[in-house]
Amino acid sequence: MPEEAPRRDWREDRYGFLRWLVLPREGWREWWDRIYVDPDLKRRLLSYASFCLRHRSRFSQVGLPVHGIALLYGPPGTGKSSLARGLAQIVAEDLSQSGFSAQTIFAEVDPHALPSQMLGESQRNTIDLLEKSLPELAEKGHPVVVVIDEINSLAMSRSLAAGGRDPVDVLRATEAVLRGVDYLASVAPNMLVIATSNFTRTIDEAMMDRLDLAVEIGLPGPDGIALILRDTLDELPEVSIGDEDVTELAAAMTGRSGRDVRKVILQALVTRDNNDFPRPLTPKDVWRIVEQERRVEQ
Ligand SMILES: Nc1ncnc2c1ncn2[C@@H]1O[C@H](COP(=O)(O)OP(=O)(O)OP(=O)(O)O)[C@@H](O)[C@H]1O
Ligand SMILES: [Mg+2]
């Protein structure tokens, strides 16, 4: 997968809530091209993002209530955060090629800035994020894509709130977040927020209602796993694993996420007896890991 952008390329906002950089940038297409999901899903995401960043500001909030928030949800390691980055890159490329805007800003909210106990002090942070920090980032009018991982912690379901938390606090906190989201939608029509979550049950109903789009990113099927395996193997200088082996391995790996599939290859590479690089990776090396993990699961 692509390199993280070097530290110096990221800038921080003055509140310490998020880091941002300018897109498009070299290498970032991989966050899109090398994440294998249903092509139709990618088309939907792209068309929504492009609509939001190009046209949303023309519409009245009453006439066409677009909030500029989409949710990607699904099991861990299925490519949600990667796709969010990739989507930002592809849209940035489109916008710059069409002369719409030479630069798109991409930002990621620091997960530590918004702890899961979103009450008291951290509630204040969340409101500041939505009402100060993000509006400031959008102020210059560039298209902005922001990723907020684990949105659950931000807008906890009021009907499910329990577990030792004072329900009145949760109520207040979540209502304040909803107000913040509405405020952001009204002052930053050039901003697209991509939220991610592992599960939707604990997201507040009123928050779910505000999403323009919720897309499930599920575990890959055998064909998807085969594509991910092939892509991972392409990263290596030399392999002796044919298409048939890949198909059989993929079938045996059903139920794993894209992240886990790539990790199997990594394990096969680093745990074999003779770890000398150019010896090509063989099907046997990979089967050893698959079988090992099967035994552990049983
Ligand atoms: N569908 C996929 N196709 C190819 N690679 C994938 C896929 N899903 C995950 N990966 C690999 O796993 C890495 C981690 O994925 P990512 O962090 O985007 O998952 P996530 O869904 O955001 O996980 P989490 O819910 O744990 O935050 C990716 O950078 C990629 O290498
Ligand atoms: Mg993620």
CSV table of N, CA and C in Angstrom, one decimal, residues 32 39 47 60 64 104 119 124 129 131 135-136 162 183 192 201 228-229 234 250 253 255-256 258 260:
chain,number,residue,atom,x,y,z
A,32,TRP,N,-7.5,4.1,-3.6
A,32,TRP,CA,-8.7,3.8,-4.3
A,32,TRP,C,-8.6,2.6,-5.2
A,39,PRO,N,-17.6,-2.5,-7.8
A,39,PRO,CA,-17.4,-1.3,-8.6
A,39,PRO,C,-18.6,-0.4,-8.5
A,47,SER,N,-20.0,9.5,-7.3
A,47,SER,CA,-21.0,10.4,-7.9
A,47,SER,C,-21.6,11.3,-6.8
A,60,SER,N,-30.8,25.3,-1.5
A,60,SER,CA,-31.2,25.8,-0.2
A,60,SER,C,-31.3,24.6,0.8
A,64,LEU,N,-33.5,21.4,-0.5
A,64,LEU,CA,-32.8,20.1,-0.7
A,64,LEU,C,-31.8,19.9,0.4
A,104,THR,N,-7.7,20.6,-3.4
A,104,THR,CA,-8.7,20.1,-2.5
A,104,THR,C,-8.0,19.8,-1.2
A,119,LEU,N,-18.3,13.2,27.0
A,119,LEU,CA,-19.1,14.0,27.9
A,119,LEU,C,-18.1,15.0,28.5
A,124,ARG,N,-17.1,19.4,24.9
A,124,ARG,CA,-16.7,20.8,24.5
A,124,ARG,C,-15.9,20.7,23.2
A,129,LEU,N,-14.9,21.3,17.5
A,129,LEU,CA,-14.5,20.7,16.2
A,129,LEU,C,-15.5,21.1,15.1
A,131,GLU,N,-18.0,23.4,15.3
A,131,GLU,CA,-18.5,24.8,15.1
A,131,GLU,C,-17.3,25.8,14.9
A,135,PRO,N,-15.3,24.6,10.4
A,135,PRO,CA,-15.7,25.8,9.6
A,135,PRO,C,-14.5,26.6,9.2
A,136,GLU,N,-13.5,26.7,10.0
A,136,GLU,CA,-12.3,27.5,9.7
A,136,GLU,C,-11.5,26.9,8.5
A,162,ALA,N,-26.6,3.8,28.1
A,162,ALA,CA,-26.7,3.2,29.4
A,162,ALA,C,-25.2,3.0,29.9
A,183,TYR,N,-25.1,23.1,12.1
A,183,TYR,CA,-24.4,24.3,11.9
A,183,TYR,C,-23.3,24.2,10.8
A,192,LEU,N,-17.2,18.0,2.6
A,192,LEU,CA,-17.8,16.7,2.6
A,192,LEU,C,-17.2,15.9,3.8
A,201,ARG,N,-25.6,0.3,15.1
A,201,ARG,CA,-26.7,0.2,16.1
A,201,ARG,C,-26.6,1.3,17.2
A,228,ILE,N,-7.4,-9.4,-4.0
A,228,ILE,CA,-6.5,-8.8,-2.9
A,228,ILE,C,-5.2,-9.6,-2.8
A,229,LEU,N,-5.4,-10.9,-2.9
A,229,LEU,CA,-4.2,-11.8,-2.8
A,229,LEU,C,-3.3,-11.5,-4.0
A,234,ASP,N,1.7,-9.1,-6.0
A,234,ASP,CA,2.3,-8.2,-7.0
A,234,ASP,C,3.3,-7.2,-6.4
A,250,ALA,N,-7.9,-18.4,-2.0
A,250,ALA,CA,-9.0,-17.4,-1.7
A,250,ALA,C,-10.2,-18.1,-1.1
A,253,MET,N,-9.9,-18.8,2.4
A,253,MET,CA,-9.8,-17.6,3.3
A,253,MET,C,-11.1,-16.9,3.5
A,255,GLY,N,-14.3,-15.3,4.8
A,255,GLY,CA,-14.6,-14.7,6.1
A,255,GLY,C,-13.5,-13.8,6.6
A,256,ARG,N,-12.4,-13.7,5.9
A,256,ARG,CA,-11.4,-12.7,6.3
A,256,ARG,C,-11.6,-11.4,5.7
A,258,GLY,N,-10.0,-7.7,4.1
A,258,GLY,CA,-8.9,-7.4,3.2
A,258,GLY,C,-7.6,-7.2,4.0
A,260,ASP,N,-6.8,-8.7,6.8
A,260,ASP,CA,-6.3,-10.0,7.2
A,260,ASP,C,-5.7,-10.8,6.1
